[in-house]
């Protein structure tokens, strides 16, 4: 048995979960994991070993290991990683146990794990030291396993419907596809600034021009904006585009996909979220943007002065904000906060959505929906605008409206001149969707390493001092 504090290769033959599921007394096993507790009883020691999927009791005996090895075993620290070989048996109390015949210390812990009963409760420290959070909080680890399963199932769902997964640039010469403040970087070899993408939309549409009819991408977007329980500057989106479809087809896909995920995880159409129950029974509710505003406020926002209405409704706004942004703020305050069960908000103002096709019977509105669940926007979809002349005019109007030096993507407009088929496009925020499906209150609870405000090293305390935090 190795006496090194940092061992080498040790491939387990079984997992702890597998052993517990098919427990056979007398069977020889080889497992590895982290020592999570120890109970010394003189010439024998019980301890708990934990791997990624489970936890099991182990039994070390001086007569079996020998005096020197047993003494070294008793010297293990809580949190050390060890590999063991042994035989399965039931203890006198009937607990499934591994009798250790050989062991190796594979990695020595230098820090101290949080105290057993209090655990790691401080939320800020949990996010900053996620590795410790994952060690001591099984429910956190379970959440991220569910996230992985959800993303995998989304891919399976789309692949099964003929969509092809693609990859588009993360660094782009122009920040297009969404109205958001980008992160800027510089490519020294090319002597040019590049932008971390705010959305993949314009590149995915180029693929429709090129002849791919069903494409999707699951990847990161970056927006140099605020951080909150619903916003992280680096976030995961699924965007898909289907040629010859429209936003009604995107509604159907959204309902089918999300309902499938709900039933996969819960086996029912109702799921808990906080102290409420969300009902995913289809078809989901549909309300118009202006209709929902009028119902909530008693005002017709197609005719009223938006700034005066905001003042009357006590919705805060700055003098530099455009009317379209104030309107969005009013919607967020008066409508969005009341949308709990899945609701499609349709028929948005054209001025809000320059990349969507205008409604044939009302050009001031576009074929667009946003899906709201639990007071959060979860998905956004259009019937995609494919007229290059109108698209250029819309983008120029937007640039004039927002008063910023925003370049227009002429290459995208050229692509439209090669003819893009009519299409439906859909974007789903994976992080927010996972929040809902795992009953988590903050986006930071579903991102392994969320963005946090920087801390000065002098302000950081050793992890050992965090045991008393509750």
Short mmCIF file of C-alpha atoms in Angstrom, two decimals:
data_model
loop_
_atom_site.label_atom_id
_atom_site.label_comp_id
_atom_site.label_asym_id
_atom_site.label_seq_id
_atom_site.Cartn_x
_atom_site.Cartn_y
_atom_site.Cartn_z
CA UNK A 1 0.00 0.00 0.00
CA UNK A 2 1.36 3.38 -1.06
CA UNK A 3 2.36 5.86 1.64
CA UNK A 4 2.50 8.83 -0.79
CA UNK A 5 0.21 11.76 -0.09
CA UNK A 6 -0.51 12.10 -3.81
CA UNK A 7 -1.00 8.79 -5.53
CA UNK A 8 -1.06 7.80 -9.18
CA UNK A 9 -3.44 5.89 -11.44
CA UNK A 10 -6.19 3.97 -9.65
CA UNK A 11 -9.11 3.00 -11.87
CA UNK A 12 -12.21 1.94 -9.92
CA UNK A 13 -14.00 -1.16 -11.17
CA UNK A 14 -17.32 -0.15 -9.62
CA UNK A 15 -19.18 2.98 -8.63
CA UNK A 16 -20.65 3.35 -5.16
CA UNK A 17 -24.13 3.81 -6.61
CA UNK A 18 -23.72 0.60 -8.58
CA UNK A 19 -22.55 -1.30 -5.51
CA UNK A 20 -25.51 -0.11 -3.45
CA UNK A 21 -27.99 -0.90 -6.21
CA UNK A 22 -26.73 -4.48 -6.63
CA UNK A 23 -25.25 -5.23 -3.23
CA UNK A 24 -23.79 -8.73 -2.98
CA UNK A 25 -22.19 -9.68 0.37
CA UNK A 26 -18.85 -11.35 -0.20
CA UNK A 27 -18.22 -9.63 -3.53
CA UNK A 28 -14.77 -8.10 -4.05
CA UNK A 29 -14.84 -4.43 -5.13
CA UNK A 30 -12.44 -1.66 -6.10
CA UNK A 31 -13.66 1.91 -5.63
CA UNK A 32 -12.31 5.42 -5.07
CA UNK A 33 -13.72 8.50 -3.40
CA UNK A 34 -13.44 11.08 -0.69
CA UNK A 35 -13.40 10.32 3.05
CA UNK A 36 -16.36 12.21 4.49
CA UNK A 37 -16.57 10.94 8.08
CA UNK A 38 -14.64 8.62 10.42
CA UNK A 39 -15.49 6.82 13.64
CA UNK A 40 -12.46 5.34 15.43
CA UNK A 41 -13.08 2.33 17.66
CA UNK A 42 -9.58 1.37 18.75
CA UNK A 43 -8.53 -1.55 16.58
CA UNK A 44 -11.14 -0.83 13.94
CA UNK A 45 -12.47 2.26 12.17
CA UNK A 46 -15.69 2.96 10.33
CA UNK A 47 -15.68 5.72 7.74
CA UNK A 48 -17.86 7.00 4.91
CA UNK A 49 -16.54 7.08 1.37
CA UNK A 50 -18.20 9.31 -1.23
CA UNK A 51 -17.80 9.35 -5.00
CA UNK A 52 -19.70 11.25 -7.68
CA UNK A 53 -22.85 9.18 -7.38
CA UNK A 54 -23.12 7.84 -3.86
CA UNK A 55 -21.82 7.28 -0.35
CA UNK A 56 -21.03 4.02 1.46
CA UNK A 57 -19.68 2.92 4.82
CA UNK A 58 -16.21 1.36 4.95
CA UNK A 59 -14.61 -0.73 7.67
CA UNK A 60 -10.89 -0.81 8.36
CA UNK A 61 -9.42 -3.32 10.81
CA UNK A 62 -5.93 -3.37 12.27
CA UNK A 63 -5.64 -7.16 11.97
CA UNK A 64 -6.35 -6.98 8.24
CA UNK A 65 -4.30 -3.92 7.26
CA UNK A 66 -1.37 -4.46 9.61
CA UNK A 67 -0.26 -2.11 12.34
CA UNK A 68 1.63 0.39 10.18
CA UNK A 69 -0.99 0.68 7.46
CA UNK A 70 -3.81 0.87 9.97
CA UNK A 71 -2.04 3.69 11.81
CA UNK A 72 -1.66 5.54 8.51
CA UNK A 73 -5.35 4.96 7.75
CA UNK A 74 -6.35 6.48 11.09
CA UNK A 75 -4.21 9.47 10.13
CA UNK A 76 -6.27 10.23 7.05
CA UNK A 77 -8.02 13.59 7.07
CA UNK A 78 -11.66 14.20 6.30
CA UNK A 79 -11.66 15.16 2.65
CA UNK A 80 -8.72 12.98 1.62
CA UNK A 81 -9.27 11.03 -1.59
CA UNK A 82 -8.46 7.33 -1.35
CA UNK A 83 -8.78 4.18 -3.43
CA UNK A 84 -9.76 0.95 -1.72
CA UNK A 85 -10.11 -2.73 -2.48
CA UNK A 86 -12.21 -4.90 -0.25
CA UNK A 87 -15.16 -7.18 0.35
CA UNK A 88 -18.81 -6.31 0.78
CA UNK A 89 -20.66 -7.24 3.97
CA UNK A 90 -23.58 -6.11 6.10
CA UNK A 91 -22.70 -4.58 9.46
CA UNK A 92 -24.40 -5.67 12.68
CA UNK A 93 -26.91 -2.87 12.16
CA UNK A 94 -27.58 -4.05 8.61
CA UNK A 95 -25.70 -1.23 6.88
CA UNK A 96 -24.04 -1.98 3.54
CA UNK A 97 -20.29 -1.81 4.11
CA UNK A 98 -16.95 -2.41 2.40
CA UNK A 99 -14.32 -4.21 4.51
CA UNK A 100 -11.04 -2.65 3.42
CA UNK A 101 -8.29 -5.09 2.46
CA UNK A 102 -6.06 -2.57 0.66
CA UNK A 103 -6.13 1.20 0.33
CA UNK A 104 -4.11 4.02 -1.20
CA UNK A 105 -4.19 7.70 -0.44
CA UNK A 106 -4.63 9.32 -3.84
CA UNK A 107 -4.76 12.96 -2.82
CA UNK A 108 -4.28 14.74 0.50
CA UNK A 109 -6.57 17.60 1.50
CA UNK A 110 -4.71 20.65 2.81
CA UNK A 111 -7.69 22.87 3.55
CA UNK A 112 -10.50 21.96 5.95
CA UNK A 113 -13.96 20.97 4.75
CA UNK A 114 -16.88 22.93 6.22
CA UNK A 115 -18.17 21.49 9.49
CA UNK A 116 -20.45 18.49 9.03
CA UNK A 117 -23.76 19.80 10.33
CA UNK A 118 -23.61 23.41 9.20
CA UNK A 119 -22.05 22.67 5.84
CA UNK A 120 -21.30 25.48 3.41
CA UNK A 121 -24.26 27.84 3.74
CA UNK A 122 -22.87 31.25 2.82
CA UNK A 123 -24.21 31.83 -0.70
CA UNK A 124 -21.45 34.16 -1.86
CA UNK A 125 -18.73 31.73 -0.78
CA UNK A 126 -20.60 28.84 -2.37
CA UNK A 127 -20.46 30.58 -5.74
CA UNK A 128 -16.84 31.65 -5.41
CA UNK A 129 -15.66 28.22 -4.29
CA UNK A 130 -18.01 26.03 -6.24
CA UNK A 131 -15.59 23.11 -5.93
CA UNK A 132 -16.23 23.02 -2.17
CA UNK A 133 -19.96 23.57 -2.69
CA UNK A 134 -20.05 20.48 -4.91
CA UNK A 135 -18.17 18.40 -2.35
CA UNK A 136 -20.46 19.12 0.58
CA UNK A 137 -23.87 19.86 -0.97
CA UNK A 138 -25.36 16.85 -2.75
CA UNK A 139 -28.38 18.81 -3.96
CA UNK A 140 -26.12 21.27 -5.79
CA UNK A 141 -24.37 18.44 -7.57
CA UNK A 142 -27.78 16.96 -8.45
CA UNK A 143 -28.85 20.28 -10.00
CA UNK A 144 -25.90 20.33 -12.36
CA UNK A 145 -26.46 16.70 -13.31
CA UNK A 146 -30.02 17.66 -14.21
CA UNK A 147 -28.71 20.58 -16.25
CA UNK A 148 -26.50 18.24 -18.23
CA UNK A 149 -29.41 15.90 -18.79
CA UNK A 150 -31.66 18.77 -19.92
CA UNK A 151 -29.14 20.04 -22.49
CA UNK A 152 -28.54 16.52 -23.74
CA UNK A 153 -32.28 15.95 -24.12
CA UNK A 154 -32.70 19.22 -26.03
CA UNK A 155 -30.11 18.04 -28.53
CA UNK A 156 -31.80 14.66 -28.80
CA UNK A 157 -35.20 16.33 -29.34
CA UNK A 158 -33.93 18.60 -32.11
CA UNK A 159 -31.78 15.96 -33.78
CA UNK A 160 -34.82 13.70 -33.88
CA UNK A 161 -36.74 16.38 -35.79
CA UNK A 162 -34.13 16.79 -38.47
CA UNK A 163 -32.25 19.79 -37.12
CA UNK A 164 -28.50 19.94 -37.62
CA UNK A 165 -26.26 21.31 -34.88
CA UNK A 166 -23.76 23.90 -36.09
CA UNK A 167 -21.13 26.24 -34.65
CA UNK A 168 -20.85 29.90 -35.55
CA UNK A 169 -18.21 32.47 -34.56
CA UNK A 170 -17.83 33.51 -30.94
CA UNK A 171 -15.64 36.45 -31.99
CA UNK A 172 -17.32 38.67 -34.58
CA UNK A 173 -16.24 41.79 -36.47
CA UNK A 174 -19.62 43.40 -35.70
CA UNK A 175 -21.87 43.01 -32.66
CA UNK A 176 -25.06 42.03 -34.44
CA UNK A 177 -28.19 39.98 -33.85
CA UNK A 178 -29.38 41.72 -30.71
CA UNK A 179 -29.42 45.15 -29.14
CA UNK A 180 -26.91 44.71 -26.34
CA UNK A 181 -23.60 46.15 -25.19
CA UNK A 182 -20.78 43.83 -26.29
CA UNK A 183 -17.44 42.85 -24.84
CA UNK A 184 -14.58 44.09 -27.03
CA UNK A 185 -11.26 42.37 -27.60
CA UNK A 186 -8.35 42.95 -30.00
CA UNK A 187 -6.76 40.54 -32.45
CA UNK A 188 -3.10 41.57 -32.63
CA UNK A 189 -2.17 39.58 -35.72
CA UNK A 190 -5.08 41.02 -37.70
CA UNK A 191 -4.78 44.49 -36.10
CA UNK A 192 -8.51 44.68 -35.54
CA UNK A 193 -11.05 44.85 -32.75
CA UNK A 194 -13.47 41.95 -32.39
CA UNK A 195 -16.62 41.49 -30.33
CA UNK A 196 -17.65 38.52 -28.23
CA UNK A 197 -20.97 37.65 -29.76
CA UNK A 198 -24.18 38.95 -28.27
CA UNK A 199 -26.20 36.53 -30.44
CA UNK A 200 -25.54 33.99 -33.22
CA UNK A 201 -28.61 35.01 -35.24
CA UNK A 202 -27.09 36.66 -38.28
CA UNK A 203 -24.67 33.80 -38.91
CA UNK A 204 -27.34 31.16 -38.52
CA UNK A 205 -29.48 33.01 -41.07
CA UNK A 206 -26.55 33.00 -43.47
CA UNK A 207 -26.73 29.20 -43.27
CA UNK A 208 -30.37 29.31 -44.37
CA UNK A 209 -29.23 31.30 -47.39
CA UNK A 210 -26.60 28.66 -48.02
CA UNK A 211 -29.20 25.91 -48.22
CA UNK A 212 -29.34 24.36 -44.75
CA UNK A 213 -33.02 24.22 -43.83
CA UNK A 214 -32.99 23.27 -40.14
CA UNK A 215 -30.08 24.42 -37.98
CA UNK A 216 -29.51 25.00 -34.29
CA UNK A 217 -26.72 26.02 -31.96
CA UNK A 218 -26.30 25.67 -28.19
CA UNK A 219 -23.52 27.92 -27.08
CA UNK A 220 -22.48 31.01 -25.12
CA UNK A 221 -23.50 34.60 -25.65
CA UNK A 222 -21.82 37.55 -23.95
CA UNK A 223 -23.41 40.83 -22.98
CA UNK A 224 -21.53 43.56 -21.14
CA UNK A 225 -24.45 44.45 -18.93
CA UNK A 226 -25.73 44.00 -15.39
CA UNK A 227 -25.53 41.00 -13.09
CA UNK A 228 -28.63 39.84 -11.20
CA UNK A 229 -30.51 36.71 -10.14
CA UNK A 230 -31.69 36.47 -13.77
CA UNK A 231 -28.70 37.84 -15.66
CA UNK A 232 -25.12 36.64 -16.08
CA UNK A 233 -22.82 38.38 -18.59
CA UNK A 234 -21.89 34.97 -20.04
CA UNK A 235 -24.93 32.80 -20.65
CA UNK A 236 -26.05 29.81 -22.70
CA UNK A 237 -28.60 30.07 -25.50
CA UNK A 238 -30.20 27.62 -27.87
CA UNK A 239 -31.09 29.21 -31.18
CA UNK A 240 -32.73 27.38 -34.07
CA UNK A 241 -33.92 28.37 -37.53
CA UNK A 242 -36.28 26.45 -39.80
CA UNK A 243 -36.74 27.35 -43.44
CA UNK A 244 -40.29 27.66 -44.80
CA UNK A 245 -41.73 27.92 -41.27
CA UNK A 246 -42.98 30.88 -39.24
CA UNK A 247 -43.40 31.92 -35.62
CA UNK A 248 -46.48 29.72 -35.15
CA UNK A 249 -44.28 26.70 -35.89
CA UNK A 250 -41.81 28.04 -33.35
CA UNK A 251 -44.62 28.14 -30.77
CA UNK A 252 -45.37 24.50 -31.45
CA UNK A 253 -41.72 23.49 -31.12
CA UNK A 254 -41.39 25.47 -27.88
CA UNK A 255 -44.49 23.91 -26.32
CA UNK A 256 -43.46 20.42 -27.38
CA UNK A 257 -39.85 20.77 -26.22
CA UNK A 258 -40.50 22.33 -22.82
CA UNK A 259 -43.45 20.05 -22.09
CA UNK A 260 -41.28 17.06 -22.98
CA UNK A 261 -38.58 18.20 -20.55
CA UNK A 262 -41.12 18.78 -17.76
CA UNK A 263 -42.60 15.30 -18.16
CA UNK A 264 -39.14 13.72 -18.43
CA UNK A 265 -38.04 15.23 -15.11
CA UNK A 266 -41.30 15.17 -13.15
CA UNK A 267 -43.67 12.77 -14.89
CA UNK A 268 -46.45 15.36 -14.65
CA UNK A 269 -47.51 18.70 -16.15
CA UNK A 270 -47.29 20.56 -12.85
CA UNK A 271 -44.00 21.37 -11.17
CA UNK A 272 -42.95 23.30 -8.05
CA UNK A 273 -41.22 26.65 -8.30
CA UNK A 274 -40.54 28.36 -5.01
CA UNK A 275 -43.80 28.42 -3.08
CA UNK A 276 -45.90 28.16 -6.24
CA UNK A 277 -46.92 25.42 -8.67
CA UNK A 278 -46.44 26.00 -12.40
CA UNK A 279 -48.87 24.37 -14.81
CA UNK A 280 -47.41 23.36 -18.18
CA UNK A 281 -50.57 21.83 -19.63
CA UNK A 282 -50.88 22.73 -23.30
CA UNK A 283 -51.99 24.75 -25.13
CA UNK A 284 -50.38 27.63 -23.30
CA UNK A 285 -52.03 31.02 -22.90
CA UNK A 286 -51.54 33.62 -25.65
CA UNK A 287 -51.91 37.38 -25.12
CA UNK A 288 -51.02 40.32 -27.33
CA UNK A 289 -48.39 42.83 -26.21
CA UNK A 290 -50.66 45.87 -26.37
CA UNK A 291 -53.68 43.92 -25.16
CA UNK A 292 -51.88 42.74 -22.04
CA UNK A 293 -50.69 46.29 -21.34
CA UNK A 294 -54.18 47.69 -21.70
CA UNK A 295 -55.65 45.04 -19.43
CA UNK A 296 -53.02 45.75 -16.78
CA UNK A 297 -53.09 49.55 -16.94
CA UNK A 298 -56.34 50.59 -18.61
CA UNK A 299 -54.33 52.51 -21.21
CA UNK A 300 -54.07 52.06 -24.97
CA UNK A 301 -50.34 52.32 -25.55
CA UNK A 302 -50.78 52.57 -29.30
CA UNK A 303 -52.19 56.06 -28.77
CA UNK A 304 -50.94 57.43 -25.42
CA UNK A 305 -47.78 59.42 -24.74
CA UNK A 306 -45.43 56.77 -23.35
CA UNK A 307 -43.48 59.15 -21.12
CA UNK A 308 -46.60 60.65 -19.58
CA UNK A 309 -48.04 57.17 -19.09
CA UNK A 310 -44.86 56.02 -17.33
CA UNK A 311 -45.05 58.97 -14.95
CA UNK A 312 -48.70 58.27 -14.20
CA UNK A 313 -47.90 54.58 -13.58
CA UNK A 314 -44.85 55.49 -11.47
CA UNK A 315 -42.48 53.56 -13.67
CA UNK A 316 -39.01 55.05 -13.41
CA UNK A 317 -37.08 56.06 -16.53
CA UNK A 318 -34.24 58.38 -17.43
CA UNK A 319 -34.36 61.34 -19.81
CA UNK A 320 -31.92 59.58 -22.15
CA UNK A 321 -34.16 56.55 -22.63
CA UNK A 322 -36.03 56.17 -25.91
CA UNK A 323 -39.81 55.69 -25.89
CA UNK A 324 -39.41 52.08 -27.01
CA UNK A 325 -37.24 51.34 -23.96
CA UNK A 326 -39.68 53.07 -21.62
CA UNK A 327 -42.49 51.00 -23.12
CA UNK A 328 -40.47 47.88 -22.42
CA UNK A 329 -39.96 49.01 -18.81
CA UNK A 330 -43.70 49.55 -18.36
CA UNK A 331 -44.40 46.08 -19.76
CA UNK A 332 -41.86 44.58 -17.37
CA UNK A 333 -43.37 46.32 -14.35
CA UNK A 334 -47.07 45.97 -15.10
CA UNK A 335 -47.41 42.76 -17.14
CA UNK A 336 -44.34 40.54 -16.90
CA UNK A 337 -44.44 40.37 -13.10
CA UNK A 338 -47.89 38.75 -13.27
CA UNK A 339 -47.03 36.02 -15.79
CA UNK A 340 -46.45 32.81 -13.85
CA UNK A 341 -47.77 29.90 -15.91
CA UNK A 342 -46.35 29.62 -19.45
CA UNK A 343 -47.66 32.51 -21.54
CA UNK A 344 -46.90 33.52 -25.11
CA UNK A 345 -46.91 37.30 -25.57
CA UNK A 346 -47.42 37.98 -29.28
CA UNK A 347 -47.70 40.89 -31.73
CA UNK A 348 -44.85 43.13 -30.60
CA UNK A 349 -44.29 46.64 -31.97
CA UNK A 350 -42.22 46.66 -35.15
CA UNK A 351 -39.92 49.32 -33.69
CA UNK A 352 -38.86 46.85 -30.98
CA UNK A 353 -37.93 44.06 -33.38
CA UNK A 354 -36.03 45.09 -36.52
CA UNK A 355 -35.21 41.51 -37.59
CA UNK A 356 -38.81 40.21 -37.59
CA UNK A 357 -41.35 40.25 -40.41
CA UNK A 358 -44.16 42.80 -40.11
CA UNK A 359 -47.73 41.54 -39.93
CA UNK A 360 -49.46 41.73 -43.29
CA UNK A 361 -52.64 43.23 -41.79
CA UNK A 362 -50.87 45.64 -39.41
CA UNK A 363 -47.31 46.69 -40.38
CA UNK A 364 -46.77 48.42 -37.02
CA UNK A 365 -46.68 44.95 -35.43
CA UNK A 366 -44.43 41.98 -36.14
CA UNK A 367 -44.84 38.21 -36.10
CA UNK A 368 -43.03 37.69 -32.83
CA UNK A 369 -43.61 36.05 -29.48
CA UNK A 370 -41.83 35.95 -26.17
CA UNK A 371 -42.49 33.12 -23.74
CA UNK A 372 -42.78 34.09 -20.08
CA UNK A 373 -42.75 31.61 -17.21
CA UNK A 374 -42.50 32.50 -13.52
CA UNK A 375 -42.19 36.20 -14.41
CA UNK A 376 -39.15 35.56 -16.62
CA UNK A 377 -38.63 35.75 -20.36
CA UNK A 378 -37.52 32.26 -21.36
CA UNK A 379 -37.85 32.25 -25.16
CA UNK A 380 -38.08 34.67 -28.06
CA UNK A 381 -39.14 33.89 -31.64
CA UNK A 382 -39.91 35.58 -34.96
CA UNK A 383 -41.16 35.03 -38.41
CA UNK A 384 -37.83 36.14 -39.86
CA UNK A 385 -37.59 39.19 -42.08
CA UNK A 386 -36.02 38.13 -45.40
CA UNK A 387 -36.51 41.24 -47.56
CA UNK A 388 -33.04 42.86 -47.83
CA UNK A 389 -34.39 46.32 -48.66
CA UNK A 390 -36.76 46.46 -45.72
CA UNK A 391 -34.10 44.88 -43.48
CA UNK A 392 -31.58 47.58 -44.33
CA UNK A 393 -34.14 50.31 -43.67
CA UNK A 394 -35.07 48.76 -40.31
CA UNK A 395 -31.43 48.59 -39.22
CA UNK A 396 -30.79 52.17 -40.31
CA UNK A 397 -33.90 53.30 -38.43
CA UNK A 398 -32.71 51.48 -35.32
CA UNK A 399 -29.28 53.08 -35.54
CA UNK A 400 -30.87 56.52 -35.77
CA UNK A 401 -33.30 55.74 -32.95
CA UNK A 402 -30.75 54.58 -30.38
CA UNK A 403 -28.30 57.33 -31.25
CA UNK A 404 -25.25 55.10 -31.17
CA UNK A 405 -22.43 54.43 -33.61
CA UNK A 406 -23.72 50.97 -34.47
CA UNK A 407 -22.37 49.54 -37.70
CA UNK A 408 -24.74 47.75 -40.02
CA UNK A 409 -23.71 44.26 -41.10
CA UNK A 410 -23.50 44.75 -44.86
CA UNK A 411 -22.36 41.18 -45.42
CA UNK A 412 -25.55 39.89 -43.78
CA UNK A 413 -27.61 42.17 -45.99
CA UNK A 414 -25.70 40.90 -49.02
CA UNK A 415 -26.51 37.34 -47.92
CA UNK A 416 -30.22 38.25 -47.91
CA UNK A 417 -29.82 39.50 -51.48
CA UNK A 418 -28.97 35.92 -52.46
CA UNK A 419 -32.49 35.04 -51.19
CA UNK A 420 -33.20 33.62 -47.74
CA UNK A 421 -36.29 31.42 -47.59
CA UNK A 422 -39.12 32.46 -45.27
CA UNK A 423 -38.24 31.05 -41.88
CA UNK A 424 -39.06 30.83 -38.23
CA UNK A 425 -36.38 31.47 -35.63
CA UNK A 426 -36.38 30.62 -31.94
CA UNK A 427 -34.07 31.39 -29.03
CA UNK A 428 -34.38 29.75 -25.61
CA UNK A 429 -32.33 30.83 -22.60
CA UNK A 430 -30.91 27.58 -21.28
CA UNK A 431 -29.91 28.96 -17.89
CA UNK A 432 -33.37 30.35 -17.13
CA UNK A 433 -35.03 27.18 -18.41
CA UNK A 434 -32.84 25.11 -16.09
CA UNK A 435 -33.74 27.44 -13.20
CA UNK A 436 -37.39 26.61 -13.76
CA UNK A 437 -36.91 22.89 -14.25
CA UNK A 438 -34.71 22.50 -11.15
CA UNK A 439 -36.61 24.93 -8.90
CA UNK A 440 -33.70 27.32 -8.38
CA UNK A 441 -34.27 31.00 -7.46
CA UNK A 442 -31.12 32.43 -9.05
CA UNK A 443 -29.30 31.99 -12.34
CA UNK A 444 -26.11 31.61 -10.30
CA UNK A 445 -27.49 28.36 -8.91
CA UNK A 446 -27.49 26.77 -12.38
CA UNK A 447 -24.17 28.14 -13.70
CA UNK A 448 -21.18 26.30 -12.32
CA UNK A 449 -18.96 29.37 -12.16
CA UNK A 450 -21.12 32.52 -12.34
CA UNK A 451 -19.64 35.97 -12.75
CA UNK A 452 -19.20 37.74 -9.41
CA UNK A 453 -17.90 41.08 -8.24
CA UNK A 454 -14.13 40.83 -7.66
CA UNK A 455 -12.85 40.54 -4.10
CA UNK A 456 -9.59 41.92 -2.79
CA UNK A 457 -7.35 39.13 -1.59
CA UNK A 458 -7.01 40.83 1.77
CA UNK A 459 -10.75 40.56 2.25
CA UNK A 460 -10.87 36.83 1.62
CA UNK A 461 -10.95 34.58 4.63
CA UNK A 462 -9.55 31.05 4.81
CA UNK A 463 -12.18 28.44 4.09
CA UNK A 464 -11.55 26.89 7.51
CA UNK A 465 -13.03 29.99 9.11
CA UNK A 466 -16.31 29.45 7.29
CA UNK A 467 -17.46 26.49 9.37
CA UNK A 468 -19.65 28.60 11.59
CA UNK A 469 -21.40 30.33 8.70
CA UNK A 470 -25.11 29.53 8.54
#
